[in-house]
Amino acid sequence: MAEYIIRNGHVFDPVQGIKGDKKDICIKDGKIVDKVGSSAKVIDAKDKTVMAGAVEIHAHIAGPKVNLGRIYRPEDKLFSCTPTKGMERMGSGASIPTTFKTGYEYAKMGYTTAMEAAMPPLFSRHVHEEIRDTPIIDEGAFPVFGNNWFVLEYLKNHEIENTAAYMAWLLNVTKGYAVKVVNPGGTEAWGWGLNCLTVNDPVPYFDITPAEIVKGLMEANEYLGLPHSVHIHPNNLGNPGCYETTLDTLKLTEGIKAKNKFGREQVLHLTHTQFHSYGGTTWADFESKAKEVTDYVNKNKSITIDTGNVTLDETTTMTADGPFEHHLTGLNHLKWANVDVELETAAGVVPYIYSPNISVCAIQWAIGLEIPLMMKDPMRCYITTDHPNAGPFTRYPRVIKWLMSKKARDVQVDSFKHKDKVLSQTSIGSLDRELSLYELAQMTRAGPAKSLGLGSMVGGLKPGMDADIAVYNFNPEKPVANPDDIEKAFSRTAATFKSGVQVVSNGEIVSNGNKRTLWVSIKAKENAQVARDIAEKFVKYYSMTQANYEALGHHFVPNPFAIEVDATN
Amino acid sequence: MTKTITDVICPFCGTLCDDVEVVVSDDGKKLLEVANACVIGTEKFLHSQEPDRVTRPRLRQEDGSWKTVSYEEAADYTAKMLAKAKKPLMYGWSSTNCEAQSIGNEIAEIAKSCCDNTAAVCHGTTLIAVQDIGLPSCTLGEIKNRADRVIFWGCNPAHAHPRHMSRYSIFPRGFFTGKGQMSRKMVVVDPRCTDTAKMADVHLQIQQGHDYELLDALRVALKGEWLPDSVAGIPAEKIREVADIMKSGRFGIIFFGMGVTQSLSKNHNIDAAIALTKDLNEHTKFSIMPMRGHYNVTGSGEVFAWQFGFPYSVDLTRGFARYNPGDSSSVDLLTRGEVDAMFTIGSDPGAHFPISAVKGIAKVDSVCIDPHMTPTSGVSKLHVPVAFNGVECGGNCYRMDNVPIDCRKVVEPPEGMLTDQEFLTMVLDRLKKLKGVA
Amino acid sequence: MANSISVNLISGRTIQQGVAIESGKEKPSYRTACGIIEMDPSDLKKLGAWKSTNVKVTSDYGSVVVKAVEATQGPHPGVAFIPMGPWANSVINPNTYSTGMPTFKGTPVKIEVAINEPVLLGIELVQKNCGVIVG
């Protein structure tokens, strides 16, 4: 493999505490090293910003609901098709780009790792086929557990060991990365057209509460010592007043301790926090509760969050929170797709237009920015758009602009039709904080990598780590004349390296890289009861035989990278 | 000695049964018996064993006779044909695996071709309706475990999806449906008294082609508004009775088929059916599902969608993906005579397109990749027989509810025969050279 | 009794059609399964045709000779059924009306007795319709 030296860039690396010093970064055999030989290829990074490749902790980029979005929204392709070009396959789609376009767009923005946030276990083969066809970036996928009949039955009796055994089995057969929970209990209730809106609403028939599910899953997650914590989308998403449910959910972490060998400190990751930080009782008195939520998170080190920034675009919402999507189609009357998945989960898809002329949308935009600006520890708060739910991931550069420039936020607020309402219902107008590049590197690199248990591998530039590197045309020593320059600089890298291979040069794809599928391989204790229960459920209730359930083989996972967990002790 | 292979997937219809058992000879070369499959599936497995099977590509000569050629020559012909054509059509894809579809898409991208699958003459209009109005649906196991109201509208699973009712929809005892058939009310809407209709609690023998009216009448009945004495040949009281059956259930499902997709109102029928389903969700839980035909037509739509953004009728001739059924759809392209080369794989447009479109195939250079002799191979210039996918090679496929299931190889193909993937890879390599693509 | 009758033609799958396409479309069994028209007994009577009589089916779009059989999934007076395949597709309405989908179901056709005309094999029928020279 070619050796490289990225010379004289301003390096921002939270892993080593480097804050913009001029340094050389050396690459050899896919890793970052202390030095390279004289024949190494030189990348001149003078007056440029150098960071590790960014890590996406939560996006919907591969799998059945994403593809349902592509299938049923031809209008999303209008003006968004890209032709075949050099080694780039053709692409299409704005809020739900095709797999090829997804890989290229991430790489061009300097992202090298991404997590698909919700994998229905029955559809794991589909998720992996799309991951296979997404070039360059390393990807993992989170199977959903919060409404799974096995989980509901075991946790009703607080059987943590059995839950953990099932968890290990499911992660192994689906080649999953982490334990995702979406609207715990509520999505099972949706099987009957119902929902669970608080942590204490009992799940129909199964007679268990969301609180019991979440607590039990956290205990099982720590029992196994998985790299990532439980990753939760709590109940009651998107409704005025939902922040109380959010706080109730967060409080369930009290008394649970992280136990793992991967450097992870949290026991719960709260995703798209923006959607869970609403006050008020109706859309008329809708208001921000970002302060209440971030106050709690600031005080409790056992929680990490991501933001879920609204980008004010037309987009496609999609979630395993089936009842929410039904609720949403009732609000906006746009086309509704739904898929209930036997024994496991559900999903809904509805297009959505975040219009700057609608006060609720503008308030949502403000809340998404308040959250990171109110978080004291950038290592525990990560930038996402919950792609494509709050906006497409391709808008990260714009979100970065808003976070790094008070001026840019003010310009946006001034343009809102209901500016006064935005200012009265949120505190966006009084937040002066502007994120530094170091904080940005924490929120998009070192932080999410640590939360995922990948902190020793990616998200930093320390020798020995993977050579995932982004070089931006941004000179931190020069004052920013126009905030739009920030957006422009982070839209296209000068160079992106993935595992030591240069994949982007001056914003163009130059290699399809060496994409890997990340998954967690668990060695667990034998558990005869769980094995029997699994076999029985397949015989009686699944529509597929157990022998055909696993995602196995080269055509699904051609280049696996398994993270080994030994949970036999 | 023989070997029994279990959990085999049947590569016939969209039901994609995965509990078939196949007995093969000890050397894995002969397939001897098939258990659990329906009569069609059994025939599919057994036909692969026929001694008179075509096992090498055949090129039609001036005098109309076939000349046997090698796979290399066949791949050369195919690549040259695609390289030369201005507007080739690559059609089919529904009886092959997703890996082959993926290679095919790469070929199509380089050849700047029109790409289409059998949804074009099957559930294409369903896809148009879904793009209009969405689709509240579920997996088949949900129906097995929860459904107490099952509507078959313009479909005849007793003939077209023979094990659908026993595996998923009517007979199985699921988690919340312990009494099996006894826990379900079954309604069939069909202009004929089909073998499915004969089993129903209620059969609405609708006037052919008036589905849109009846669907709307049911929506009216749900709202309790005025109805004329009869709609589509069905008396108003019967319509109200069925509306009550639907909304009084706990979990309902509408399965629909060619009766609505292929009769005159086409996508508008399905719009109305989906709107009815949406309305029913104000009263109870209801889903709707197309009865997809070929065992992997769904997969073809999925692969097209994640690679190009559209599920069928994709036109790549301008170097990027466009989609406009009526313009970019196979039957229209062929009938208008716009296609200058025809590539068919895993389907039989010669038998299943209107004859006016088939004439469009016969006029141009053409390749038919199919294990069988078919009307399509009968009008094509080159016939490339390949191994039976799902019997002689494995690969991923998607069931009618979009659930992916990995097909199994159960027996060796005849000596020297290639799979779809292997042949397509040869074509791709040659096409890349011809077009100077890295 | 008349020389010809007019009916509404639909096409679709049957289990025999499914078995036949999997056992080989070059075989006579394909013709047996699909080279037929299922008619209501009352329509057969109107036409004055016995069961298993060859008939010629003509629409605005073409004509084809098939064997008339009594409806197996009737009664459906006024509606006739040819299983999906080249025989049906010789006469169905090919117009897609900009949907991509031909109108396979609901084509007005005229049926007349054609005792002396043969029902062609499937591949043979398509080749003849397309003018393909066969060696």
PDB file of N, CA and C in Angstrom, chain A residues 67 70-71 77 83-84 89-90 92 98-99 123 125-126 129 133 149 188 190-192 205 329 335-340 342 540-545 547-548 555-556, chain B residues 7 9 18 98-99 109 131 133-135 137-139 141-142 144-146 167 175-176 251 278 285 302 305-310 319 396 398-399 402-404 406 408:
ATOM      1  N   ASN A  67     -35.383   1.899   1.239  1.00  0.00           N
ATOM      2  CA  ASN A  67     -35.662   1.572  -0.156  1.00  0.00           C
ATOM      3  C   ASN A  67     -37.137   1.773  -0.498  1.00  0.00           C
ATOM      4  N   ARG A  70     -37.290   5.190  -1.476  1.00  0.00           N
ATOM      5  CA  ARG A  70     -36.837   5.412  -2.861  1.00  0.00           C
ATOM      6  C   ARG A  70     -37.912   4.979  -3.837  1.00  0.00           C
ATOM      7  N   ILE A  71     -38.492   3.799  -3.570  1.00  0.00           N
ATOM      8  CA  ILE A  71     -39.478   3.249  -4.508  1.00  0.00           C
ATOM      9  C   ILE A  71     -40.682   4.173  -4.623  1.00  0.00           C
ATOM     10  N   LYS A  77     -36.258  12.312  -6.883  1.00  0.00           N
ATOM     11  CA  LYS A  77     -35.176  12.224  -7.860  1.00  0.00           C
ATOM     12  C   LYS A  77     -35.099  13.466  -8.744  1.00  0.00           C
ATOM     13  N   PRO A  83     -24.940  11.531 -13.254  1.00  0.00           N
ATOM     14  CA  PRO A  83     -24.565  10.542 -14.271  1.00  0.00           C
ATOM     15  C   PRO A  83     -23.342   9.720 -13.862  1.00  0.00           C
ATOM     16  N   THR A  84     -23.121   8.646 -14.587  1.00  0.00           N
ATOM     17  CA  THR A  84     -21.895   7.879 -14.440  1.00  0.00           C
ATOM     18  C   THR A  84     -20.718   8.814 -14.726  1.00  0.00           C
ATOM     19  N   ARG A  89     -20.443   5.301 -10.059  1.00  0.00           N
ATOM     20  CA  ARG A  89     -21.679   4.815 -10.662  1.00  0.00           C
ATOM     21  C   ARG A  89     -22.717   5.933 -10.638  1.00  0.00           C
ATOM     22  N   MET A  90     -23.716   5.822 -11.508  1.00  0.00           N
ATOM     23  CA  MET A  90     -24.739   6.873 -11.498  1.00  0.00           C
ATOM     24  C   MET A  90     -25.515   6.844 -10.180  1.00  0.00           C
ATOM     25  N   SER A  92     -28.947   8.801  -7.751  1.00  0.00           N
ATOM     26  CA  SER A  92     -30.134   9.650  -7.775  1.00  0.00           C
ATOM     27  C   SER A  92     -30.676   9.805  -6.369  1.00  0.00           C
ATOM     28  N   THR A  98     -29.492   6.948  -3.711  1.00  0.00           N
ATOM     29  CA  THR A  98     -29.166   5.553  -3.970  1.00  0.00           C
ATOM     30  C   THR A  98     -27.912   5.180  -3.183  1.00  0.00           C
ATOM     31  N   THR A  99     -27.647   3.883  -3.100  1.00  0.00           N
ATOM     32  CA  THR A  99     -26.523   3.433  -2.269  1.00  0.00           C
ATOM     33  C   THR A  99     -25.198   4.025  -2.739  1.00  0.00           C
ATOM     34  N   PHE A 123     -35.229  -8.558   8.065  1.00  0.00           N
ATOM     35  CA  PHE A 123     -34.780  -7.990   6.797  1.00  0.00           C
ATOM     36  C   PHE A 123     -33.259  -7.767   6.780  1.00  0.00           C
ATOM     37  N   ARG A 125     -30.831  -9.382   5.677  1.00  0.00           N
ATOM     38  CA  ARG A 125     -30.165  -9.652   4.391  1.00  0.00           C
ATOM     39  C   ARG A 125     -30.314  -8.466   3.440  1.00  0.00           C
ATOM     40  N   HIS A 126     -31.468  -7.836   3.469  1.00  0.00           N
ATOM     41  CA  HIS A 126     -31.660  -6.653   2.624  1.00  0.00           C
ATOM     42  C   HIS A 126     -30.715  -5.524   3.060  1.00  0.00           C
ATOM     43  N   GLU A 129     -27.253  -6.228   1.856  1.00  0.00           N
ATOM     44  CA  GLU A 129     -27.062  -6.048   0.408  1.00  0.00           C
ATOM     45  C   GLU A 129     -26.854  -4.573   0.077  1.00  0.00           C
ATOM     46  N   ASP A 133     -23.465  -2.480  -1.339  1.00  0.00           N
ATOM     47  CA  ASP A 133     -23.475  -1.619  -2.523  1.00  0.00           C
ATOM     48  C   ASP A 133     -23.255  -0.146  -2.200  1.00  0.00           C
ATOM     49  N   TRP A 149     -40.838  -9.908  20.476  1.00  0.00           N
ATOM     50  CA  TRP A 149     -41.608 -10.760  21.386  1.00  0.00           C
ATOM     51  C   TRP A 149     -40.732 -11.506  22.387  1.00  0.00           C
ATOM     52  N   GLU A 188     -45.057  -2.578  19.085  1.00  0.00           N
ATOM     53  CA  GLU A 188     -45.847  -3.811  19.202  1.00  0.00           C
ATOM     54  C   GLU A 188     -47.336  -3.449  19.347  1.00  0.00           C
ATOM     55  N   TRP A 190     -48.739  -1.065  18.093  1.00  0.00           N
ATOM     56  CA  TRP A 190     -49.163  -0.627  16.770  1.00  0.00           C
ATOM     57  C   TRP A 190     -49.675  -1.799  15.917  1.00  0.00           C
ATOM     58  N   GLY A 191     -49.242  -3.007  16.271  1.00  0.00           N
ATOM     59  CA  GLY A 191     -49.800  -4.188  15.611  1.00  0.00           C
ATOM     60  C   GLY A 191     -51.319  -4.191  15.675  1.00  0.00           C
ATOM     61  N   TRP A 192     -51.852  -3.565  16.715  1.00  0.00           N
ATOM     62  CA  TRP A 192     -53.307  -3.444  16.853  1.00  0.00           C
ATOM     63  C   TRP A 192     -53.775  -2.014  16.621  1.00  0.00           C
ATOM     64  N   TYR A 205     -51.526  -7.161  25.631  1.00  0.00           N
ATOM     65  CA  TYR A 205     -51.288  -8.589  25.771  1.00  0.00           C
ATOM     66  C   TYR A 205     -50.016  -8.903  26.559  1.00  0.00           C
ATOM     67  N   THR A 329     -48.962  11.279   9.041  1.00  0.00           N
ATOM     68  CA  THR A 329     -49.735  11.382   7.797  1.00  0.00           C
ATOM     69  C   THR A 329     -51.078  12.039   8.091  1.00  0.00           C
ATOM     70  N   LYS A 335     -48.426  11.030   1.563  1.00  0.00           N
ATOM     71  CA  LYS A 335     -48.596   9.577   1.392  1.00  0.00           C
ATOM     72  C   LYS A 335     -47.905   8.769   2.496  1.00  0.00           C
ATOM     73  N   TRP A 336     -48.597   7.757   2.923  1.00  0.00           N
ATOM     74  CA  TRP A 336     -48.177   6.970   4.080  1.00  0.00           C
ATOM     75  C   TRP A 336     -47.862   5.542   3.677  1.00  0.00           C
ATOM     76  N   ALA A 337     -46.664   5.106   4.003  1.00  0.00           N
ATOM     77  CA  ALA A 337     -46.339   3.692   3.831  1.00  0.00           C
ATOM     78  C   ALA A 337     -46.029   3.105   5.201  1.00  0.00           C
ATOM     79  N   ASN A 338     -46.382   1.854   5.379  1.00  0.00           N
ATOM     80  CA  ASN A 338     -46.195   1.211   6.671  1.00  0.00           C
ATOM     81  C   ASN A 338     -45.803  -0.239   6.428  1.00  0.00           C
ATOM     82  N   VAL A 339     -44.917  -0.769   7.256  1.00  0.00           N
ATOM     83  CA  VAL A 339     -44.605  -2.194   7.194  1.00  0.00           C
ATOM     84  C   VAL A 339     -44.526  -2.722   8.610  1.00  0.00           C
ATOM     85  N   ASP A 340     -45.480  -3.561   8.999  1.00  0.00           N
ATOM     86  CA  ASP A 340     -45.374  -4.233  10.288  1.00  0.00           C
ATOM     87  C   ASP A 340     -44.593  -5.516  10.080  1.00  0.00           C
ATOM     88  N   GLU A 342     -43.403  -9.123  11.531  1.00  0.00           N
ATOM     89  CA  GLU A 342     -43.802 -10.170  12.464  1.00  0.00           C
ATOM     90  C   GLU A 342     -42.816 -10.369  13.613  1.00  0.00           C
ATOM     91  N   LYS A 540     -43.668 -22.036  15.077  1.00  0.00           N
ATOM     92  CA  LYS A 540     -45.071 -21.653  15.260  1.00  0.00           C
ATOM     93  C   LYS A 540     -45.454 -20.318  14.640  1.00  0.00           C
ATOM     94  N   TYR A 541     -44.587 -19.333  14.725  1.00  0.00           N
ATOM     95  CA  TYR A 541     -45.062 -17.969  14.442  1.00  0.00           C
ATOM     96  C   TYR A 541     -44.365 -17.239  13.308  1.00  0.00           C
ATOM     97  N   TYR A 542     -43.094 -17.523  13.049  1.00  0.00           N
ATOM     98  CA  TYR A 542     -42.440 -16.851  11.924  1.00  0.00           C
ATOM     99  C   TYR A 542     -42.982 -17.400  10.620  1.00  0.00           C
ATOM    100  N   SER A 543     -42.842 -16.618   9.552  1.00  0.00           N
ATOM    101  CA  SER A 543     -43.257 -17.086   8.230  1.00  0.00           C
ATOM    102  C   SER A 543     -42.051 -17.619   7.462  1.00  0.00           C
ATOM    103  N   MET A 544     -40.959 -17.793   8.154  1.00  0.00           N
ATOM    104  CA  MET A 544     -39.718 -18.251   7.532  1.00  0.00           C
ATOM    105  C   MET A 544     -39.123 -19.307   8.449  1.00  0.00           C
ATOM    106  N   THR A 545     -38.385 -20.263   7.910  1.00  0.00           N
ATOM    107  CA  THR A 545     -37.786 -21.254   8.804  1.00  0.00           C
ATOM    108  C   THR A 545     -36.508 -20.679   9.430  1.00  0.00           C
ATOM    109  N   ALA A 547     -33.688 -21.972   9.639  1.00  0.00           N
ATOM    110  CA  ALA A 547     -32.492 -22.253   8.830  1.00  0.00           C
ATOM    111  C   ALA A 547     -32.276 -21.205   7.743  1.00  0.00           C
ATOM    112  N   ASN A 548     -33.317 -20.435   7.419  1.00  0.00           N
ATOM    113  CA  ASN A 548     -33.174 -19.438   6.352  1.00  0.00           C
ATOM    114  C   ASN A 548     -33.057 -18.012   6.885  1.00  0.00           C
ATOM    115  N   HIS A 555     -22.159 -12.798  -0.526  1.00  0.00           N
ATOM    116  CA  HIS A 555     -22.996 -11.825  -1.223  1.00  0.00           C
ATOM    117  C   HIS A 555     -23.690 -10.871  -0.269  1.00  0.00           C
ATOM    118  N   PHE A 556     -23.720 -11.186   1.016  1.00  0.00           N
ATOM    119  CA  PHE A 556     -24.290 -10.242   1.983  1.00  0.00           C
ATOM    120  C   PHE A 556     -23.188  -9.427   2.674  1.00  0.00           C
TER     121      PHE A 556
ATOM    122  N   ASP B   7     -35.501 -27.143   4.200  1.00  0.00           N
ATOM    123  CA  ASP B   7     -35.548 -25.674   4.184  1.00  0.00           C
ATOM    124  C   ASP B   7     -35.174 -25.113   2.815  1.00  0.00           C
ATOM    125  N   ILE B   9     -35.917 -23.310  -0.737  1.00  0.00           N
ATOM    126  CA  ILE B   9     -36.805 -22.233  -1.164  1.00  0.00           C
ATOM    127  C   ILE B   9     -37.325 -22.561  -2.560  1.00  0.00           C
ATOM    128  N   ASP B  18     -40.351 -21.572   1.919  1.00  0.00           N
ATOM    129  CA  ASP B  18     -38.966 -21.939   2.233  1.00  0.00           C
ATOM    130  C   ASP B  18     -38.896 -23.198   3.085  1.00  0.00           C
ATOM    131  N   CYS B  98     -30.686 -11.722  -6.906  1.00  0.00           N
ATOM    132  CA  CYS B  98     -30.329 -10.307  -6.822  1.00  0.00           C
ATOM    133  C   CYS B  98     -28.879 -10.046  -7.234  1.00  0.00           C
ATOM    134  N   GLU B  99     -28.027 -11.039  -7.086  1.00  0.00           N
ATOM    135  CA  GLU B  99     -26.636 -10.836  -7.485  1.00  0.00           C
ATOM    136  C   GLU B  99     -26.557 -10.701  -9.003  1.00  0.00           C
ATOM    137  N   GLU B 109     -25.910   0.062 -17.138  1.00  0.00           N
ATOM    138  CA  GLU B 109     -25.372   1.413 -16.950  1.00  0.00           C
ATOM    139  C   GLU B 109     -24.333   1.719 -18.032  1.00  0.00           C
ATOM    140  N   GLN B 131     -46.801   5.144  -5.468  1.00  0.00           N
ATOM    141  CA  GLN B 131     -46.137   6.448  -5.597  1.00  0.00           C
ATOM    142  C   GLN B 131     -47.144   7.590  -5.450  1.00  0.00           C
ATOM    143  N   ILE B 133     -49.972   7.350  -3.410  1.00  0.00           N
ATOM    144  CA  ILE B 133     -50.730   7.407  -2.158  1.00  0.00           C
ATOM    145  C   ILE B 133     -50.114   6.624  -1.006  1.00  0.00           C
ATOM    146  N   GLY B 134     -49.008   5.884  -1.251  1.00  0.00           N
ATOM    147  CA  GLY B 134     -48.385   5.133  -0.169  1.00  0.00           C
ATOM    148  C   GLY B 134     -48.892   3.714  -0.092  1.00  0.00           C
ATOM    149  N   LEU B 135     -48.533   3.011   0.978  1.00  0.00           N
ATOM    150  CA  LEU B 135     -48.941   1.612   1.097  1.00  0.00           C
ATOM    151  C   LEU B 135     -48.813   1.149   2.542  1.00  0.00           C
ATOM    152  N   SER B 137     -48.729  -1.644   4.866  1.00  0.00           N
ATOM    153  CA  SER B 137     -48.610  -3.086   4.648  1.00  0.00           C
ATOM    154  C   SER B 137     -47.921  -3.759   5.827  1.00  0.00           C
ATOM    155  N   CYS B 138     -47.584  -5.016   5.656  1.00  0.00           N
ATOM    156  CA  CYS B 138     -46.975  -5.786   6.740  1.00  0.00           C
ATOM    157  C   CYS B 138     -46.332  -7.022   6.147  1.00  0.00           C
ATOM    158  N   THR B 139     -45.647  -7.794   6.972  1.00  0.00           N
ATOM    159  CA  THR B 139     -45.096  -9.058   6.478  1.00  0.00           C
ATOM    160  C   THR B 139     -46.160 -10.151   6.603  1.00  0.00           C
ATOM    161  N   GLY B 141     -46.056 -12.968   8.057  1.00  0.00           N
ATOM    162  CA  GLY B 141     -46.191 -13.537   9.399  1.00  0.00           C
ATOM    163  C   GLY B 141     -47.147 -12.744  10.275  1.00  0.00           C
ATOM    164  N   GLU B 142     -47.247 -11.444  10.039  1.00  0.00           N
ATOM    165  CA  GLU B 142     -48.214 -10.630  10.773  1.00  0.00           C
ATOM    166  C   GLU B 142     -49.627 -11.127  10.503  1.00  0.00           C
ATOM    167  N   LYS B 144     -50.471 -14.170   9.501  1.00  0.00           N
ATOM    168  CA  LYS B 144     -50.593 -15.467  10.164  1.00  0.00           C
ATOM    169  C   LYS B 144     -50.901 -15.303  11.653  1.00  0.00           C
ATOM    170  N   ASN B 145     -50.248 -14.358  12.296  1.00  0.00           N
ATOM    171  CA  ASN B 145     -50.388 -14.228  13.747  1.00  0.00           C
ATOM    172  C   ASN B 145     -51.559 -13.361  14.197  1.00  0.00           C
ATOM    173  N   ARG B 146     -52.008 -12.439  13.334  1.00  0.00           N
ATOM    174  CA  ARG B 146     -52.996 -11.467  13.823  1.00  0.00           C
ATOM    175  C   ARG B 146     -54.295 -11.386  13.010  1.00  0.00           C
ATOM    176  N   ARG B 167     -50.078 -21.387   4.174  1.00  0.00           N
ATOM    177  CA  ARG B 167     -48.897 -20.943   4.919  1.00  0.00           C
ATOM    178  C   ARG B 167     -49.125 -19.643   5.697  1.00  0.00           C
ATOM    179  N   PHE B 175     -50.139 -16.694  16.589  1.00  0.00           N
ATOM    180  CA  PHE B 175     -50.063 -16.334  18.009  1.00  0.00           C
ATOM    181  C   PHE B 175     -51.404 -15.832  18.544  1.00  0.00           C
ATOM    182  N   PHE B 176     -52.040 -14.946  17.793  1.00  0.00           N
ATOM    183  CA  PHE B 176     -53.343 -14.420  18.231  1.00  0.00           C
ATOM    184  C   PHE B 176     -54.500 -15.023  17.435  1.00  0.00           C
ATOM    185  N   PHE B 251     -57.657  -7.042  12.985  1.00  0.00           N
ATOM    186  CA  PHE B 251     -56.527  -6.850  12.072  1.00  0.00           C
ATOM    187  C   PHE B 251     -56.949  -7.391  10.716  1.00  0.00           C
ATOM    188  N   LYS B 278     -56.461   2.846   4.102  1.00  0.00           N
ATOM    189  CA  LYS B 278     -56.130   3.976   4.973  1.00  0.00           C
ATOM    190  C   LYS B 278     -57.353   4.370   5.812  1.00  0.00           C
ATOM    191  N   LYS B 285     -57.073  -1.989  12.644  1.00  0.00           N
ATOM    192  CA  LYS B 285     -55.774  -2.086  11.968  1.00  0.00           C
ATOM    193  C   LYS B 285     -55.973  -2.809  10.650  1.00  0.00           C
ATOM    194  N   GLU B 302     -36.388  -3.986  -5.848  1.00  0.00           N
ATOM    195  CA  GLU B 302     -35.550  -3.492  -4.745  1.00  0.00           C
ATOM    196  C   GLU B 302     -34.156  -3.102  -5.265  1.00  0.00           C
ATOM    197  N   ALA B 305     -34.182  -0.070  -7.280  1.00  0.00           N
ATOM    198  CA  ALA B 305     -34.434   1.116  -6.457  1.00  0.00           C
ATOM    199  C   ALA B 305     -33.190   1.551  -5.701  1.00  0.00           C
ATOM    200  N   TRP B 306     -32.447   0.599  -5.120  1.00  0.00           N
ATOM    201  CA  TRP B 306     -31.293   1.089  -4.350  1.00  0.00           C
ATOM    202  C   TRP B 306     -30.132   1.467  -5.249  1.00  0.00           C
ATOM    203  N   GLN B 307     -30.114   0.952  -6.494  1.00  0.00           N
ATOM    204  CA  GLN B 307     -29.017   1.330  -7.381  1.00  0.00           C
ATOM    205  C   GLN B 307     -29.382   2.505  -8.298  1.00  0.00           C
ATOM    206  N   PHE B 308     -30.629   2.567  -8.756  1.00  0.00           N
ATOM    207  CA  PHE B 308     -31.021   3.627  -9.696  1.00  0.00           C
ATOM    208  C   PHE B 308     -32.068   4.595  -9.128  1.00  0.00           C
ATOM    209  N   GLY B 309     -32.811   4.155  -8.120  1.00  0.00           N
ATOM    210  CA  GLY B 309     -33.799   5.044  -7.506  1.00  0.00           C
ATOM    211  C   GLY B 309     -35.237   4.770  -7.901  1.00  0.00           C
ATOM    212  N   PHE B 310     -35.452   3.880  -8.870  1.00  0.00           N
ATOM    213  CA  PHE B 310     -36.813   3.567  -9.323  1.00  0.00           C
ATOM    214  C   PHE B 310     -37.011   2.056  -9.382  1.00  0.00           C
ATOM    215  N   GLY B 319     -27.651   8.456 -19.722  1.00  0.00           N
ATOM    216  CA  GLY B 319     -26.493   8.424 -18.840  1.00  0.00           C
ATOM    217  C   GLY B 319     -26.842   8.649 -17.383  1.00  0.00           C
ATOM    218  N   ASN B 396     -29.902 -14.481  -3.440  1.00  0.00           N
ATOM    219  CA  ASN B 396     -30.949 -13.821  -2.661  1.00  0.00           C
ATOM    220  C   ASN B 396     -32.176 -13.486  -3.509  1.00  0.00           C
ATOM    221  N   TYR B 398     -36.524 -11.899  -3.040  1.00  0.00           N
ATOM    222  CA  TYR B 398     -37.444 -11.178  -2.155  1.00  0.00           C
ATOM    223  C   TYR B 398     -38.866 -11.690  -2.331  1.00  0.00           C
ATOM    224  N   ARG B 399     -39.468 -12.036  -1.209  1.00  0.00           N
ATOM    225  CA  ARG B 399     -40.837 -12.528  -1.189  1.00  0.00           C
ATOM    226  C   ARG B 399     -41.805 -11.379  -1.485  1.00  0.00           C
ATOM    227  N   ASN B 402     -41.622  -8.318   0.526  1.00  0.00           N
ATOM    228  CA  ASN B 402     -40.277  -7.709   0.535  1.00  0.00           C
ATOM    229  C   ASN B 402     -39.300  -8.375   1.497  1.00  0.00           C
ATOM    230  N   VAL B 403     -39.672  -9.511   2.080  1.00  0.00           N
ATOM    231  CA  VAL B 403     -38.741 -10.206   2.973  1.00  0.00           C
ATOM    232  C   VAL B 403     -37.724 -10.962   2.119  1.00  0.00           C
ATOM    233  N   PRO B 404     -36.425 -10.702   2.354  1.00  0.00           N
ATOM    234  CA  PRO B 404     -35.407 -11.392   1.568  1.00  0.00           C
ATOM    235  C   PRO B 404     -35.148 -12.805   2.084  1.00  0.00           C
ATOM    236  N   ASP B 406     -32.645 -16.233   1.090  1.00  0.00           N
ATOM    237  CA  ASP B 406     -31.526 -16.677   0.273  1.00  0.00           C
ATOM    238  C   ASP B 406     -31.832 -18.059  -0.299  1.00  0.00           C
ATOM    239  N   ARG B 408     -31.425 -21.657  -2.202  1.00  0.00           N
ATOM    240  CA  ARG B 408     -30.386 -22.678  -2.046  1.00  0.00           C
ATOM    241  C   ARG B 408     -30.141 -23.416  -3.349  1.00  0.00           C
TER     242      ARG B 408
END
